[in-house]
PDB file of C-alpha atoms in Angstrom:
ATOM      1  CA  LEU Y  27      37.893 -36.913 -41.191  1.00  0.00           C
ATOM      2  CA  ARG Y  28      34.474 -38.313 -40.259  1.00  0.00           C
ATOM      3  CA  ASP Y  29      32.768 -35.715 -42.438  1.00  0.00           C
ATOM      4  CA  ALA Y  30      35.047 -36.636 -45.358  1.00  0.00           C
ATOM      5  CA  LEU Y  31      34.060 -40.281 -44.864  1.00  0.00           C
ATOM      6  CA  VAL Y  32      30.356 -39.394 -44.828  1.00  0.00           C
ATOM      7  CA  ASP Y  33      30.743 -37.286 -47.973  1.00  0.00           C
ATOM      8  CA  ALA Y  34      32.684 -40.054 -49.738  1.00  0.00           C
ATOM      9  CA  VAL Y  35      30.106 -42.735 -48.950  1.00  0.00           C
ATOM     10  CA  ARG Y  36      27.217 -40.492 -49.981  1.00  0.00           C
ATOM     11  CA  ALA Y  37      28.964 -39.631 -53.256  1.00  0.00           C
ATOM     12  CA  ALA Y  38      29.631 -43.289 -54.058  1.00  0.00           C
ATOM     13  CA  VAL Y  39      26.218 -44.573 -52.926  1.00  0.00           C
ATOM     14  CA  PRO Y  40      23.715 -41.683 -53.028  1.00  0.00           C
ATOM     15  CA  GLU Y  41      20.880 -43.837 -51.679  1.00  0.00           C
ATOM     16  CA  ALA Y  42      22.860 -44.764 -48.550  1.00  0.00           C
ATOM     17  CA  ILE Y  43      21.029 -43.614 -45.432  1.00  0.00           C
ATOM     18  CA  LEU Y  44      23.169 -41.844 -42.847  1.00  0.00           C
ATOM     19  CA  GLY Y  45      22.185 -42.820 -39.316  1.00  0.00           C
ATOM     20  CA  GLY Y  46      21.738 -40.225 -36.627  1.00  0.00           C
ATOM     21  CA  ASP Y  47      21.486 -36.479 -36.728  1.00  0.00           C
ATOM     22  CA  PRO Y  48      22.261 -35.176 -40.237  1.00  0.00           C
ATOM     23  CA  ALA Y  49      24.009 -32.102 -38.798  1.00  0.00           C
ATOM     24  CA  PRO Y  50      27.752 -32.776 -38.424  1.00  0.00           C
ATOM     25  CA  GLY Y  51      27.726 -31.475 -34.846  1.00  0.00           C
ATOM     26  CA  GLY Y  52      24.934 -33.868 -33.896  1.00  0.00           C
ATOM     27  CA  ARG Y  53      26.932 -37.091 -34.336  1.00  0.00           C
ATOM     28  CA  LEU Y  54      29.917 -38.675 -32.671  1.00  0.00           C
ATOM     29  CA  PRO Y  55      33.145 -37.326 -34.186  1.00  0.00           C
ATOM     30  CA  ALA Y  56      34.723 -40.695 -35.001  1.00  0.00           C
ATOM     31  CA  ASN Y  57      31.686 -42.682 -36.098  1.00  0.00           C
ATOM     32  CA  ALA Y  58      29.552 -42.978 -39.220  1.00  0.00           C
ATOM     33  CA  HIS Y  59      26.619 -45.368 -39.443  1.00  0.00           C
ATOM     34  CA  PHE Y  60      24.960 -46.115 -42.789  1.00  0.00           C
ATOM     35  CA  THR Y  61      22.106 -48.233 -44.062  1.00  0.00           C
ATOM     36  CA  PHE Y  62      22.490 -49.595 -47.584  1.00  0.00           C
ATOM     37  CA  PRO Y  63      19.034 -50.540 -48.920  1.00  0.00           C
ATOM     38  CA  GLY Y  64      18.925 -53.873 -50.735  1.00  0.00           C
ATOM     39  CA  CYS Y  65      22.137 -55.150 -49.127  1.00  0.00           C
ATOM     40  CA  GLU Y  66      23.036 -57.575 -46.396  1.00  0.00           C
ATOM     41  CA  GLY Y  67      25.444 -55.927 -43.992  1.00  0.00           C
ATOM     42  CA  ASP Y  68      27.339 -59.201 -43.641  1.00  0.00           C
ATOM     43  CA  SER Y  69      27.937 -59.321 -47.402  1.00  0.00           C
ATOM     44  CA  LEU Y  70      29.226 -55.759 -47.384  1.00  0.00           C
ATOM     45  CA  LEU Y  71      31.383 -56.527 -44.376  1.00  0.00           C
ATOM     46  CA  LEU Y  72      33.067 -59.451 -46.144  1.00  0.00           C
ATOM     47  CA  LEU Y  73      33.514 -57.581 -49.420  1.00  0.00           C
ATOM     48  CA  LEU Y  74      35.091 -54.600 -47.686  1.00  0.00           C
ATOM     49  CA  ASP Y  75      37.202 -56.786 -45.403  1.00  0.00           C
ATOM     50  CA  ALA Y  76      38.684 -58.446 -48.497  1.00  0.00           C
ATOM     51  CA  GLN Y  77      39.952 -54.979 -49.445  1.00  0.00           C
ATOM     52  CA  GLY Y  78      41.412 -54.273 -46.020  1.00  0.00           C
ATOM     53  CA  ILE Y  79      38.573 -52.049 -44.830  1.00  0.00           C
ATOM     54  CA  GLU Y  80      37.421 -52.648 -41.288  1.00  0.00           C
ATOM     55  CA  CYS Y  81      33.835 -51.913 -40.316  1.00  0.00           C
ATOM     56  CA  SER Y  82      31.032 -53.530 -38.342  1.00  0.00           C
ATOM     57  CA  THR Y  83      27.411 -54.512 -38.832  1.00  0.00           C
ATOM     58  CA  GLY Y  84      26.406 -53.434 -35.332  1.00  0.00           C
ATOM     59  CA  SER Y  85      27.346 -51.344 -32.376  1.00  0.00           C
ATOM     60  CA  ALA Y  86      30.607 -52.076 -30.629  1.00  0.00           C
ATOM     61  CA  CYS Y  87      28.757 -53.863 -27.823  1.00  0.00           C
ATOM     62  CA  THR Y  88      26.950 -56.217 -30.239  1.00  0.00           C
ATOM     63  CA  ALA Y  89      29.765 -56.996 -32.673  1.00  0.00           C
ATOM     64  CA  GLY Y  90      29.549 -60.610 -33.791  1.00  0.00           C
ATOM     65  CA  VAL Y  91      25.786 -60.908 -33.248  1.00  0.00           C
ATOM     66  CA  ALA Y  92      24.202 -62.208 -36.462  1.00  0.00           C
ATOM     67  CA  GLN Y  93      20.894 -60.354 -36.149  1.00  0.00           C
ATOM     68  CA  PRO Y  94      19.682 -56.880 -37.051  1.00  0.00           C
ATOM     69  CA  SER Y  95      20.295 -54.208 -34.449  1.00  0.00           C
ATOM     70  CA  HIS Y  96      17.623 -54.347 -31.757  1.00  0.00           C
ATOM     71  CA  VAL Y  97      17.993 -50.575 -31.439  1.00  0.00           C
ATOM     72  CA  LEU Y  98      17.207 -50.002 -35.116  1.00  0.00           C
ATOM     73  CA  LEU Y  99      14.259 -52.394 -34.920  1.00  0.00           C
ATOM     74  CA  ALA Y 100      12.956 -50.602 -31.803  1.00  0.00           C
ATOM     75  CA  THR Y 101      13.067 -47.266 -33.643  1.00  0.00           C
ATOM     76  CA  GLY Y 102      10.808 -48.698 -36.339  1.00  0.00           C
ATOM     77  CA  THR Y 103      13.449 -49.494 -38.936  1.00  0.00           C
ATOM     78  CA  ALA Y 104      12.245 -52.304 -41.200  1.00  0.00           C
ATOM     79  CA  PRO Y 105      14.160 -55.566 -40.641  1.00  0.00           C
ATOM     80  CA  ASP Y 106      15.484 -55.669 -44.228  1.00  0.00           C
ATOM     81  CA  LEU Y 107      16.908 -52.161 -43.823  1.00  0.00           C
ATOM     82  CA  ALA Y 108      18.288 -52.930 -40.362  1.00  0.00           C
ATOM     83  CA  ARG Y 109      20.154 -55.906 -41.840  1.00  0.00           C
ATOM     84  CA  GLY Y 110      21.861 -53.606 -44.354  1.00  0.00           C
ATOM     85  CA  THR Y 111      23.711 -51.395 -41.907  1.00  0.00           C
ATOM     86  CA  LEU Y 112      27.414 -50.758 -41.408  1.00  0.00           C
ATOM     87  CA  ARG Y 113      29.305 -48.766 -38.804  1.00  0.00           C
ATOM     88  CA  PHE Y 114      32.613 -47.146 -39.684  1.00  0.00           C
ATOM     89  CA  SER Y 115      34.746 -46.039 -36.751  1.00  0.00           C
ATOM     90  CA  LEU Y 116      37.770 -43.791 -37.022  1.00  0.00           C
ATOM     91  CA  GLY Y 117      40.646 -43.800 -34.574  1.00  0.00           C
ATOM     92  CA  HIS Y 118      43.819 -41.877 -33.924  1.00  0.00           C
ATOM     93  CA  THR Y 119      45.614 -43.888 -36.629  1.00  0.00           C
ATOM     94  CA  SER Y 120      42.944 -43.286 -39.307  1.00  0.00           C
ATOM     95  CA  THR Y 121      44.064 -41.194 -42.271  1.00  0.00           C
ATOM     96  CA  ARG Y 122      42.670 -39.549 -45.375  1.00  0.00           C
ATOM     97  CA  ALA Y 123      44.075 -42.544 -47.289  1.00  0.00           C
ATOM     98  CA  ASP Y 124      41.727 -44.776 -45.266  1.00  0.00           C
ATOM     99  CA  VAL Y 125      38.767 -42.604 -46.236  1.00  0.00           C
ATOM    100  CA  ASP Y 126      39.885 -42.685 -49.875  1.00  0.00           C
ATOM    101  CA  ALA Y 127      40.057 -46.497 -49.731  1.00  0.00           C
ATOM    102  CA  VAL Y 128      36.460 -46.635 -48.486  1.00  0.00           C
ATOM    103  CA  ALA Y 129      35.436 -44.191 -51.223  1.00  0.00           C
ATOM    104  CA  ARG Y 130      36.906 -46.474 -53.905  1.00  0.00           C
ATOM    105  CA  ALA Y 131      35.528 -49.703 -52.452  1.00  0.00           C
ATOM    106  CA  ILE Y 132      32.044 -48.947 -51.169  1.00  0.00           C
ATOM    107  CA  GLY Y 133      30.237 -48.422 -54.498  1.00  0.00           C
ATOM    108  CA  PRO Y 134      31.395 -51.688 -56.106  1.00  0.00           C
ATOM    109  CA  ALA Y 135      30.824 -53.553 -52.819  1.00  0.00           C
ATOM    110  CA  VAL Y 136      27.237 -52.309 -52.609  1.00  0.00           C
ATOM    111  CA  GLU Y 137      26.617 -53.334 -56.233  1.00  0.00           C
ATOM    112  CA  ARG Y 138      27.965 -56.838 -55.579  1.00  0.00           C
ATOM    113  CA  ALA Y 139      26.009 -57.183 -52.335  1.00  0.00           C
ATOM    114  CA  ARG Y 140      22.795 -56.139 -54.079  1.00  0.00           C
ATOM    115  CA  THR Y 141      23.423 -58.665 -56.829  1.00  0.00           C
ATOM    116  CA  ALA Y 142      23.774 -61.358 -54.154  1.00  0.00           C
ATOM    117  CA  GLY Y 143      20.415 -60.245 -52.736  1.00  0.00           C
ATOM    118  CA  LEU Y 144      18.900 -60.416 -49.288  1.00  0.00           C
ATOM    119  CA  SER Y 145      18.640 -63.884 -47.798  1.00  0.00           C
TER     120      SER Y 145
END
């Protein structure tokens, strides 16, 4: 299911940057982390939330912190890119319909977030 989510996001937003090891076996099975250049993660979060899609702008231990990930910054990620990240987590109740909902919503959300610009 995670691989279907990754494929769906990459198809909808080809310039999205997948975080972590690009090999499917090199990432956590229920997690997908993306950077969306030119977007504020908070804008994407709100736009997707309005469509019932739950995601986060940081790791689970830093949820709610309104700053770019210190881990991404420490790895040399530019602050504007670090601010445009989202984490999608899948659980035992996640379904293909959830992945399909992300696939439909992510492209338009990225377009709207880019139009709003980085603050």
